[in-house]
Short mmCIF file of C-alpha atoms in Angstrom, two decimals:
data_model
loop_
_atom_site.label_atom_id
_atom_site.label_comp_id
_atom_site.label_asym_id
_atom_site.label_seq_id
_atom_site.Cartn_x
_atom_site.Cartn_y
_atom_site.Cartn_z
CA MET T 1 103.71 165.89 6.55
CA ASN T 2 104.53 169.53 7.44
CA LYS T 3 107.97 170.81 8.36
CA SER T 4 107.25 170.85 12.08
CA ASP T 5 106.32 167.09 11.97
CA GLN T 6 109.59 166.32 10.10
CA SER T 7 111.66 168.16 12.71
CA LYS T 8 110.20 166.09 15.54
CA LYS T 9 110.65 162.67 13.95
CA PRO T 10 114.47 162.43 13.97
CA GLU T 11 114.56 163.60 17.60
CA LYS T 12 112.25 160.75 18.62
CA LYS T 13 114.29 158.24 16.71
CA PHE T 14 117.54 159.31 18.31
CA SER T 15 115.85 159.12 21.69
CA LEU T 16 114.87 155.53 21.00
CA LEU T 17 118.37 154.74 19.77
CA ARG T 18 119.85 156.02 23.07
CA ALA T 19 117.27 153.84 24.97
CA ILE T 20 118.24 150.77 22.90
CA MET T 21 121.92 151.41 23.55
CA ARG T 22 121.21 151.59 27.30
CA SER T 23 119.43 148.22 27.15
CA GLY T 24 122.36 146.44 25.50
CA VAL T 25 120.43 145.50 22.36
CA ALA T 26 122.43 145.01 19.16
CA VAL T 27 122.82 148.63 18.20
CA LEU T 28 123.66 147.99 14.54
CA VAL T 29 120.49 145.98 14.00
CA ALA T 30 118.40 148.60 15.82
CA ALA T 31 119.99 151.42 13.82
CA VAL T 32 118.93 149.69 10.56
CA PHE T 33 115.33 149.48 11.79
CA LEU T 34 115.34 153.08 12.88
CA MET T 35 116.72 154.27 9.53
CA ALA T 36 113.98 152.31 7.81
CA GLY T 37 111.36 153.74 10.21
CA SER T 38 110.17 150.27 11.09
CA CYS T 39 111.56 149.68 14.52
CA PRO T 40 108.89 148.68 17.07
CA GLY T 41 108.46 151.40 19.58
CA GLY T 42 109.74 153.98 17.13
CA GLY T 43 107.33 156.43 18.63
CA SER T 44 104.30 157.96 17.02
CA GLY T 45 103.37 160.26 19.89
CA ASN T 46 104.98 163.13 21.68
CA GLY T 47 106.92 162.89 24.94
CA PRO T 48 108.30 159.93 26.91
CA ALA T 49 106.68 156.57 26.53
CA PRO T 50 107.27 152.89 27.37
CA HIS T 51 108.50 150.72 24.50
CA ILE T 52 109.02 146.97 24.15
CA LEU T 53 111.46 144.82 22.16
CA VAL T 54 111.72 140.99 22.34
CA LEU T 55 114.99 139.29 21.76
CA GLU T 56 115.95 135.72 21.15
CA GLY T 57 118.04 134.38 23.98
CA ALA T 58 118.73 135.45 27.54
CA PRO T 59 120.60 138.76 28.10
CA PRO T 60 122.37 139.95 26.21
CA GLY T 61 119.96 138.68 23.57
CA THR T 62 121.34 139.44 20.14
CA THR T 63 118.47 138.96 17.68
CA ILE T 64 115.40 141.17 17.71
CA ILE T 65 112.17 139.31 17.13
CA LEU T 66 109.95 141.82 15.31
CA PRO T 67 106.28 142.04 16.12
CA VAL T 68 103.81 140.68 13.56
CA VAL T 69 106.48 139.57 10.99
CA GLY T 70 108.96 138.00 13.41
CA VAL T 71 109.41 134.24 13.49
CA PHE T 72 111.50 131.97 15.72
CA ASP T 73 112.08 128.53 14.23
CA PHE T 74 112.78 125.68 16.66
CA GLY T 75 113.97 123.65 13.66
CA ASP T 76 113.58 119.96 13.00
CA PHE T 77 113.89 117.25 15.61
CA LEU T 78 112.78 113.68 16.36
CA MET T 79 109.53 112.69 18.04
CA TRP T 80 109.35 112.41 21.77
CA GLY T 81 111.59 115.40 22.20
CA THR T 82 111.22 118.70 23.98
CA ARG T 83 112.98 121.91 23.14
CA THR T 84 112.93 125.14 25.04
CA GLN T 85 113.94 128.69 24.09
CA THR T 86 114.50 131.68 26.29
CA PHE T 87 113.27 135.00 25.11
CA THR T 88 114.10 138.40 26.62
CA ILE T 89 111.69 141.29 26.93
CA SER T 90 113.54 144.59 26.92
CA SER T 91 112.19 147.93 28.06
CA VAL T 92 113.69 150.41 25.57
CA GLY T 93 111.50 153.42 26.21
CA ASP T 94 111.71 156.42 28.49
CA LEU T 95 109.10 155.13 30.94
CA SER T 96 108.62 151.79 32.71
CA LEU T 97 107.07 149.02 30.58
CA ALA T 98 104.08 147.31 32.15
CA LEU T 99 103.18 143.80 30.96
CA THR T 100 99.40 143.85 31.06
CA GLY T 101 98.28 140.46 29.80
CA SER T 102 96.86 137.61 31.85
CA PRO T 103 98.89 135.50 31.55
CA LEU T 104 101.80 137.92 30.88
CA VAL T 105 102.90 135.92 27.87
CA ASP T 106 100.35 133.82 26.00
CA THR T 107 100.43 131.34 23.10
CA THR T 108 97.66 130.63 20.63
CA GLY T 109 97.76 127.99 17.89
CA ASP T 110 99.17 124.46 18.11
CA SER T 111 99.12 123.20 21.69
CA GLU T 112 102.59 121.76 21.30
CA PHE T 113 103.85 125.21 22.20
CA SER T 114 103.46 126.55 25.72
CA VAL T 115 104.98 129.11 28.06
CA SER T 116 106.91 126.96 30.49
CA GLN T 117 108.19 129.96 32.49
CA GLN T 118 106.38 133.33 32.68
CA PRO T 119 108.35 136.51 33.25
CA PRO T 120 108.91 136.84 37.01
CA ILE T 121 107.94 140.56 36.97
CA ASP T 122 105.25 142.58 35.24
CA ALA T 123 106.94 146.03 35.34
CA ILE T 124 110.30 146.65 33.63
CA VAL T 125 112.14 149.88 34.21
CA PRO T 126 113.79 151.57 31.14
CA GLY T 127 116.96 149.73 30.14
CA ASP T 128 116.10 146.60 32.07
CA THR T 129 114.95 143.12 30.90
CA THR T 130 113.03 140.04 31.97
CA ASP T 131 112.90 136.55 30.50
CA PHE T 132 110.31 133.96 29.57
CA ILE T 133 110.63 130.45 28.13
CA ILE T 134 108.67 128.79 25.34
CA GLU T 135 108.58 125.00 25.24
CA PHE T 136 107.95 122.92 22.14
CA ASN T 137 106.87 119.37 23.04
CA THR T 138 105.13 116.78 20.96
CA SER T 139 104.99 113.05 20.37
CA SER T 140 103.67 113.05 16.81
CA GLY T 141 105.26 114.07 13.49
CA GLY T 142 104.26 117.21 11.65
CA THR T 143 104.81 120.90 11.29
CA TYR T 144 103.59 123.09 14.13
CA SER T 145 103.26 126.81 14.81
CA ALA T 146 101.82 129.18 17.35
CA ASP T 147 101.64 132.91 18.01
CA VAL T 148 103.31 134.33 21.14
CA THR T 149 101.61 137.46 22.44
CA ILE T 150 102.78 139.98 25.07
CA ALA T 151 100.36 142.73 25.94
CA SER T 152 101.84 145.89 27.38
CA ASN T 153 101.45 149.63 27.86
CA ASP T 154 103.64 150.43 24.83
CA PRO T 155 101.47 152.90 22.89
CA ASP T 156 102.89 151.85 19.49
CA VAL T 157 102.87 148.09 19.99
CA PRO T 158 100.29 147.31 22.70
CA SER T 159 100.13 143.64 21.61
CA TYR T 160 103.60 142.33 20.63
CA THR T 161 102.98 139.12 18.67
CA PHE T 162 105.44 136.86 16.90
CA GLU T 163 105.34 133.31 15.52
CA VAL T 164 107.10 130.20 16.76
CA LYS T 165 107.31 127.11 14.61
CA GLY T 166 109.00 123.72 14.41
CA ARG T 167 108.97 120.35 12.72
CA ILE T 168 108.84 116.89 14.21
CA THR T 169 110.14 113.98 12.18
CA SER T 170 109.73 110.25 12.85
CA SER T 171 113.30 109.22 11.88
#
């Protein structure tokens, strides 16, 4: 990496930090990811860009679900039960985030997981959010998992994927 590349990198990270602060995301957590250079949407290109973060819970979501390595655990519960979880998509870049998938949020893996409520919008202005709900529903015991995928125009994370999992017990 030459010196001109090094001088650009901190500027981009501080720009993302300002965007995260505008969106109400937990700044301390985001700052740790930025310092480690592993925050999604950290920016690999030059100039303004859209960037996505997914948070557990409705605004103001407090836990960032990282793409690829992120996992949300529904936990253990008895058969014949249904659990739902709201997730928040946050636009933390300098440009509007476009959700480009069809459907906007998709699940692959065990069919016990589904998107029970899609985001109501497919374009999110910087600093704004939208929600979706994942449902875990089964009538037989076992351990289940699925991947949740959100396609967008984020140049760094065009396919934001994280895992959901849960366990059903008979007693």
